[in-house]
CSV table of C-alpha atoms and ligand atoms in Angstrom, one decimal:
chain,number,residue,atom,x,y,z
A,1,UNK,CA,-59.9,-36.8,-32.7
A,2,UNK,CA,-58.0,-34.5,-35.0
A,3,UNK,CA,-55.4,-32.4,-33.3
A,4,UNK,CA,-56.0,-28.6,-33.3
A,5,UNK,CA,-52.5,-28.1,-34.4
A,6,UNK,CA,-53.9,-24.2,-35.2
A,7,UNK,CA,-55.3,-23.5,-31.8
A,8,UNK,CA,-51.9,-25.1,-30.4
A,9,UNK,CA,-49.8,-22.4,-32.6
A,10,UNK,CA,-51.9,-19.7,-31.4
A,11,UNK,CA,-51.5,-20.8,-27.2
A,12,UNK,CA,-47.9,-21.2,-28.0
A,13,UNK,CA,-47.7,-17.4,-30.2
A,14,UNK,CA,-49.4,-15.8,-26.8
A,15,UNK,CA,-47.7,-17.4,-24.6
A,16,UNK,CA,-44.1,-16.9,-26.0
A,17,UNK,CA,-44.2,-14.5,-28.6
A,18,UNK,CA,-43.2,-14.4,-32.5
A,19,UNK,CA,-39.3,-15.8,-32.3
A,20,UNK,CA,-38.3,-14.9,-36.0
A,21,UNK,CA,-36.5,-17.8,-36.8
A,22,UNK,CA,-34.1,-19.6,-38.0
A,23,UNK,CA,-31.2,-17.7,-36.1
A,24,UNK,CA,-28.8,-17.1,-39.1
A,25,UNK,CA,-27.6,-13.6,-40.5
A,26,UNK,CA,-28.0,-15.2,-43.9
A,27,UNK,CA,-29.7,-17.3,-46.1
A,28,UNK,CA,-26.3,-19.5,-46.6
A,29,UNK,CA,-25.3,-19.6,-43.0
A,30,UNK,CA,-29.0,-20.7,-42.1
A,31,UNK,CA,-28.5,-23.9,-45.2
A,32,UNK,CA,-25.2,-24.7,-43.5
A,33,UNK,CA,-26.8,-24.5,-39.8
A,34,UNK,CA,-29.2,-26.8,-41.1
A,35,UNK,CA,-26.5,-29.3,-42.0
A,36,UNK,CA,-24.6,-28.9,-39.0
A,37,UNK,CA,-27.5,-29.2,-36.6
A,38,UNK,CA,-27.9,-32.9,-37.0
A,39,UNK,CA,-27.4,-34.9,-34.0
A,40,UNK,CA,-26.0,-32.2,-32.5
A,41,UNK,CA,-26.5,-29.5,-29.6
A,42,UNK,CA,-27.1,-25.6,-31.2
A,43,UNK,CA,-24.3,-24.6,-29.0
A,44,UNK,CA,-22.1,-26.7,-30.9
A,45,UNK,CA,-23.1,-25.4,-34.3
A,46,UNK,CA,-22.7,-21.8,-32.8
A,47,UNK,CA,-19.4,-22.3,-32.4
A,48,UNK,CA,-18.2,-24.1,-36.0
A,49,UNK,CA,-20.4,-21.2,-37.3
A,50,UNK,CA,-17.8,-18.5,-35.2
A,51,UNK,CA,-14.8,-20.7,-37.2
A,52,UNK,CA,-16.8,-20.7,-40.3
A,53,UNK,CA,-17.3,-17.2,-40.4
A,54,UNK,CA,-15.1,-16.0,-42.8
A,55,UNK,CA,-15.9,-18.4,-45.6
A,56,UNK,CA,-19.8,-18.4,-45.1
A,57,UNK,CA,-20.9,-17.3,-48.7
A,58,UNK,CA,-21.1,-20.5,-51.0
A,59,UNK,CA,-18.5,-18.8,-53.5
A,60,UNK,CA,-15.7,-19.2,-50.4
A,61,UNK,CA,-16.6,-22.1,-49.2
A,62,UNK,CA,-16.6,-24.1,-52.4
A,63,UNK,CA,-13.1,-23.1,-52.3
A,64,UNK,CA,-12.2,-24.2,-49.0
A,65,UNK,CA,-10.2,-27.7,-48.9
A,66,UNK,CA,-12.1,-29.7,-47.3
A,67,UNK,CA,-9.3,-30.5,-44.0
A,68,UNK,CA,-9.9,-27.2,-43.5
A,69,UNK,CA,-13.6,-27.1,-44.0
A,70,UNK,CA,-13.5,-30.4,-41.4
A,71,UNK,CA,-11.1,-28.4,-39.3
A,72,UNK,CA,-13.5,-25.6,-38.9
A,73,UNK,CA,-16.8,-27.4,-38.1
A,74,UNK,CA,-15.2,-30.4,-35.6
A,75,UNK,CA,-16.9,-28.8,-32.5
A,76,UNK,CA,-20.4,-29.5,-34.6
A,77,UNK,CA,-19.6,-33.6,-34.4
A,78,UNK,CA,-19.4,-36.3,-37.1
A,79,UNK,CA,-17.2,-33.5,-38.5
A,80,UNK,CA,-16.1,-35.5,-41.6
A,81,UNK,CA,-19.4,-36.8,-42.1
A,82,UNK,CA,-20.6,-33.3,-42.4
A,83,UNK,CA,-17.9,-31.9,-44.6
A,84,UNK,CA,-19.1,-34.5,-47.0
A,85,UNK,CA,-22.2,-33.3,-46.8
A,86,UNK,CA,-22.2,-29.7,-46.7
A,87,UNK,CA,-19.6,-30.3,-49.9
A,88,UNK,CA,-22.4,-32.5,-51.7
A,89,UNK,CA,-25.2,-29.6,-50.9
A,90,UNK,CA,-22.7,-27.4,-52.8
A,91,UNK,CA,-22.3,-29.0,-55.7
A,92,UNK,CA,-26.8,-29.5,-55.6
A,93,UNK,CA,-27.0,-25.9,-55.1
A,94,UNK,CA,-24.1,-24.6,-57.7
A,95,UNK,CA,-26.7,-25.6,-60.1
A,96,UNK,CA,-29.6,-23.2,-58.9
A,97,UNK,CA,-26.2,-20.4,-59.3
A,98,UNK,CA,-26.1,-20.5,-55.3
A,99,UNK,CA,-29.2,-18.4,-55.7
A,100,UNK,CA,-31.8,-19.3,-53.2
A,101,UNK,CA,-34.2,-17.1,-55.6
A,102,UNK,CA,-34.0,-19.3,-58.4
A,103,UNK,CA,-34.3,-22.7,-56.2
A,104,UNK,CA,-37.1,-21.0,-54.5
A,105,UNK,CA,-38.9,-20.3,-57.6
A,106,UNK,CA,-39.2,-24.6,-58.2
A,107,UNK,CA,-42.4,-26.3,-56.7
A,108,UNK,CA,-42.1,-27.2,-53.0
A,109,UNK,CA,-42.4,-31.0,-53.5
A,110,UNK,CA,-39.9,-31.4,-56.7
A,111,UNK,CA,-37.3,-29.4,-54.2
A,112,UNK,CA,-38.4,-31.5,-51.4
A,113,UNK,CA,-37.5,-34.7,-54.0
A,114,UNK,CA,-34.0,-33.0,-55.0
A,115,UNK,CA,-33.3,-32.4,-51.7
A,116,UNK,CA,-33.7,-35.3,-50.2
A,117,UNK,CA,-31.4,-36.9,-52.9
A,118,UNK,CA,-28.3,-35.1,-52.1
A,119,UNK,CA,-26.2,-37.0,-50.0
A,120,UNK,CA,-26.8,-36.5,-46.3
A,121,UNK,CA,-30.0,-34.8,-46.6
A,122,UNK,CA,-32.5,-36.2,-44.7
A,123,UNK,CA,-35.9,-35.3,-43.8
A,124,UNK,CA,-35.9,-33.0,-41.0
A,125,UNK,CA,-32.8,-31.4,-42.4
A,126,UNK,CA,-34.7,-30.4,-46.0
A,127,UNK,CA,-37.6,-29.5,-44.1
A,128,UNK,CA,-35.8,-27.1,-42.4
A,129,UNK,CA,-34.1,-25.4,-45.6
A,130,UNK,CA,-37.5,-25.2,-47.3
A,131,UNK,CA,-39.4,-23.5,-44.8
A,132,UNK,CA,-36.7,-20.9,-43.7
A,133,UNK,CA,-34.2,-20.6,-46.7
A,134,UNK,CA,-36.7,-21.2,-49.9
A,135,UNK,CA,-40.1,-20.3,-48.5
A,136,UNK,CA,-41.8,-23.3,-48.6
A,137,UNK,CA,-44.3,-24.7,-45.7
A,138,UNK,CA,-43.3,-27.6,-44.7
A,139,UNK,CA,-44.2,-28.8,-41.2
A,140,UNK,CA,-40.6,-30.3,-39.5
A,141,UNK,CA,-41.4,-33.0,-37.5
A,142,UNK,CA,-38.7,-33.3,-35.4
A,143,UNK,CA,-38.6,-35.0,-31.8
A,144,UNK,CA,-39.6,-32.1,-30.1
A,145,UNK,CA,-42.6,-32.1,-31.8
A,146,UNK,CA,-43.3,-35.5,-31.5
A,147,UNK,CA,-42.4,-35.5,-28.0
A,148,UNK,CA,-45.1,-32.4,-27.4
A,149,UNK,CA,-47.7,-33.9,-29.3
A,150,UNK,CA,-47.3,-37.5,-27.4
A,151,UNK,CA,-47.4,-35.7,-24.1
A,152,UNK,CA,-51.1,-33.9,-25.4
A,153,UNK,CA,-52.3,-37.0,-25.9
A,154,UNK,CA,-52.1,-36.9,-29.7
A,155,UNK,CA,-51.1,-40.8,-31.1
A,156,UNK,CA,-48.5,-39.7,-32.6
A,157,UNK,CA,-47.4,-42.1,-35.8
A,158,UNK,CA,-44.1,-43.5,-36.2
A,159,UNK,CA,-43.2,-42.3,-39.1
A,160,UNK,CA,-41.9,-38.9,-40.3
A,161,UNK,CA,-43.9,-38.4,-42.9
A,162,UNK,CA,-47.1,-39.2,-41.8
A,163,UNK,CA,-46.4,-36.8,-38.9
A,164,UNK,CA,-45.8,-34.1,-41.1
A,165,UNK,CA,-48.9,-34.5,-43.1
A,166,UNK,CA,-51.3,-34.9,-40.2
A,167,UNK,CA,-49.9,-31.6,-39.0
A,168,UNK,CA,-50.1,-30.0,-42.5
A,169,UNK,CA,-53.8,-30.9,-42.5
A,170,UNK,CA,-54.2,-28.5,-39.7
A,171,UNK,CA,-52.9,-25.1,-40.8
A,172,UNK,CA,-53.1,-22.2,-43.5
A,173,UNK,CA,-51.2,-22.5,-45.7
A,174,UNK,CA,-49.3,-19.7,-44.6
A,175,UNK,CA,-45.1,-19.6,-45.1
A,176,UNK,CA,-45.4,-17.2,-41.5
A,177,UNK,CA,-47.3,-20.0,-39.4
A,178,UNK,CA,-44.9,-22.8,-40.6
A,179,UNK,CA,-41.8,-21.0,-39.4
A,180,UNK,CA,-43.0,-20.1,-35.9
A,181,UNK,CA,-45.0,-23.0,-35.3
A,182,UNK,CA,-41.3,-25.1,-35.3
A,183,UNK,CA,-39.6,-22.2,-33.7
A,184,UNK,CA,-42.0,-22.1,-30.7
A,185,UNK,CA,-42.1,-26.0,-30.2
A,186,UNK,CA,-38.5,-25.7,-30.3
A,187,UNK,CA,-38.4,-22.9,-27.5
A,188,UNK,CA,-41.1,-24.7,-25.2
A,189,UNK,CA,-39.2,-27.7,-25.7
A,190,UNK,CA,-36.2,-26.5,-24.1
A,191,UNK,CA,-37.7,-24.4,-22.1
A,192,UNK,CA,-40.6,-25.9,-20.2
A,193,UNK,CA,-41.4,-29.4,-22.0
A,194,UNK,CA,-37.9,-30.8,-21.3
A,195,UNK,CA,-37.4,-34.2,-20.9
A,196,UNK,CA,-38.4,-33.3,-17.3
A,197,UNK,CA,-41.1,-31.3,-18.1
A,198,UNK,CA,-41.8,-27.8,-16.4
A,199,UNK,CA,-45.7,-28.2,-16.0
A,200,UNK,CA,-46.5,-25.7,-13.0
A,201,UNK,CA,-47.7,-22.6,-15.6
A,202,UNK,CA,-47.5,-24.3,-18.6
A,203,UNK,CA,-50.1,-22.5,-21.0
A,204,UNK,CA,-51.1,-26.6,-22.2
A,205,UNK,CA,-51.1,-27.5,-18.1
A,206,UNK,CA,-55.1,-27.7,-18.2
A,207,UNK,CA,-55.2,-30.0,-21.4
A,208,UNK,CA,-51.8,-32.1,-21.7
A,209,UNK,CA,-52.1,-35.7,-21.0
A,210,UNK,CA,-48.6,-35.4,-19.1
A,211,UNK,CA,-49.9,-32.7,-16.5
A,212,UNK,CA,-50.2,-32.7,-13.1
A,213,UNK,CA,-51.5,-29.9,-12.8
A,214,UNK,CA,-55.3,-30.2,-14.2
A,215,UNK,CA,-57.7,-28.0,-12.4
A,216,UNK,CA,-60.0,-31.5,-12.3
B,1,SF4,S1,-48.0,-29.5,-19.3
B,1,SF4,FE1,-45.9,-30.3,-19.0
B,1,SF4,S2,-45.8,-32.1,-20.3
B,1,SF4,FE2,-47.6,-30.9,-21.0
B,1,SF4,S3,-46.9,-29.6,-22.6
B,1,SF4,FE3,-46.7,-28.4,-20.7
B,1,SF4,S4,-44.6,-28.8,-19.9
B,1,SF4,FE4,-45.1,-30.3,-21.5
């Protein structure tokens, strides 16, 4: 059976409310959040961000040495890995004038492509800056998702991609339902579907393959 990925998005909506993601004060901070989000915990990108601060427009940080970029972003992990990166999305997005109007105005999946080419890019990473930095829907299907779906039962495929489309399937293609479809997975993940999940009250506790607490 198909998974009703739109019925899930609406339990989810009522249950916690629209969370207006992604948690940036700008376009550019969110692109560089993206970056410094993998394998990492969000409270460790909060605080590179704090360091970061003043050189977070792409016209600064271009500028920045990169010891000193490194320097700034160490609490975020793999720290030189990532100053490679974030210096290779620079030069990628230089070309579009660091406008995220003009990248924006490209077809989803020739970005998707170009993204996907720069060095350090990966998947969930571009997913993530198309959906809430150039307005693109793309589903992210990172391991919370995964981990959600398996737990409702879905079987889930291995691979990324196929995870994504399968989702995609499912909803409108609507730029609004994309963004708060990730944020709220994201939010019940930490909040009640934890690795030790939080069933009692759950709004899925009646239908998740994981309960213990069916009414039957
Ligand atoms: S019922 Fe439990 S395992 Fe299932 S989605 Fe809710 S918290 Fe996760």
């Amino acid at each position: 059976m198909i998974p009703n990925h739109l019925k899930r998005y609406h339990i989810l909506m009522s249950y916690y409310g629209p969370q207006h993601w992604w948690p940036a004060e700008s376009t550019f901070e969110m692109l560089i959040g993206a970056i410094l989000t993998q394998n990492t915990a969000w409270k460790n990108v909060d605080l590179a961000l704090k360091k970061l601060k003043p050189y977070l427009s792409p016209e600064k940080m271009e500028k920045l040495p990169p010891e000193k970029l490194a320097e700034c972003i160490r609490s975020s992990g793999f720290y030189r890995l990532k100053t490679r990166r974030i210096r290779a999305f620079l030069a990628w997005y230089k070309d579009y004038d660091y406008r995220p109007e003009k990248v924006a105005a490209e077809n989803g999946y020739a970005l998707r492509k170009q993204l996907l080419a720069v060095y350090g890019i990966g998947k969930e990473t571009a997913d993530a800056m198309l959906v809430y930095a150039f307005g693109k829907p793309f589903f992210i299907a990172d391991a919370y998702a995964r981990r959600l779906f398996t737990r409702l039962g879905d079987q889930v495929p291995k691979k990324y991609e196929a995870v994504r489309k399968e989702v995609e399937r499912c909803l409108p293609d609507d730029l609004r339902v994309y963004q708060e479809y990730h944020a709220l997975i994201d939010v019940h993940a930490k909040s009640r579907c934890k690795e030790t999940p939080m069933c009692q009250g759950c709004p899925f506790a009646e239908v998740c393959q994981a309960s213990m607490y069916h009414s039957s």
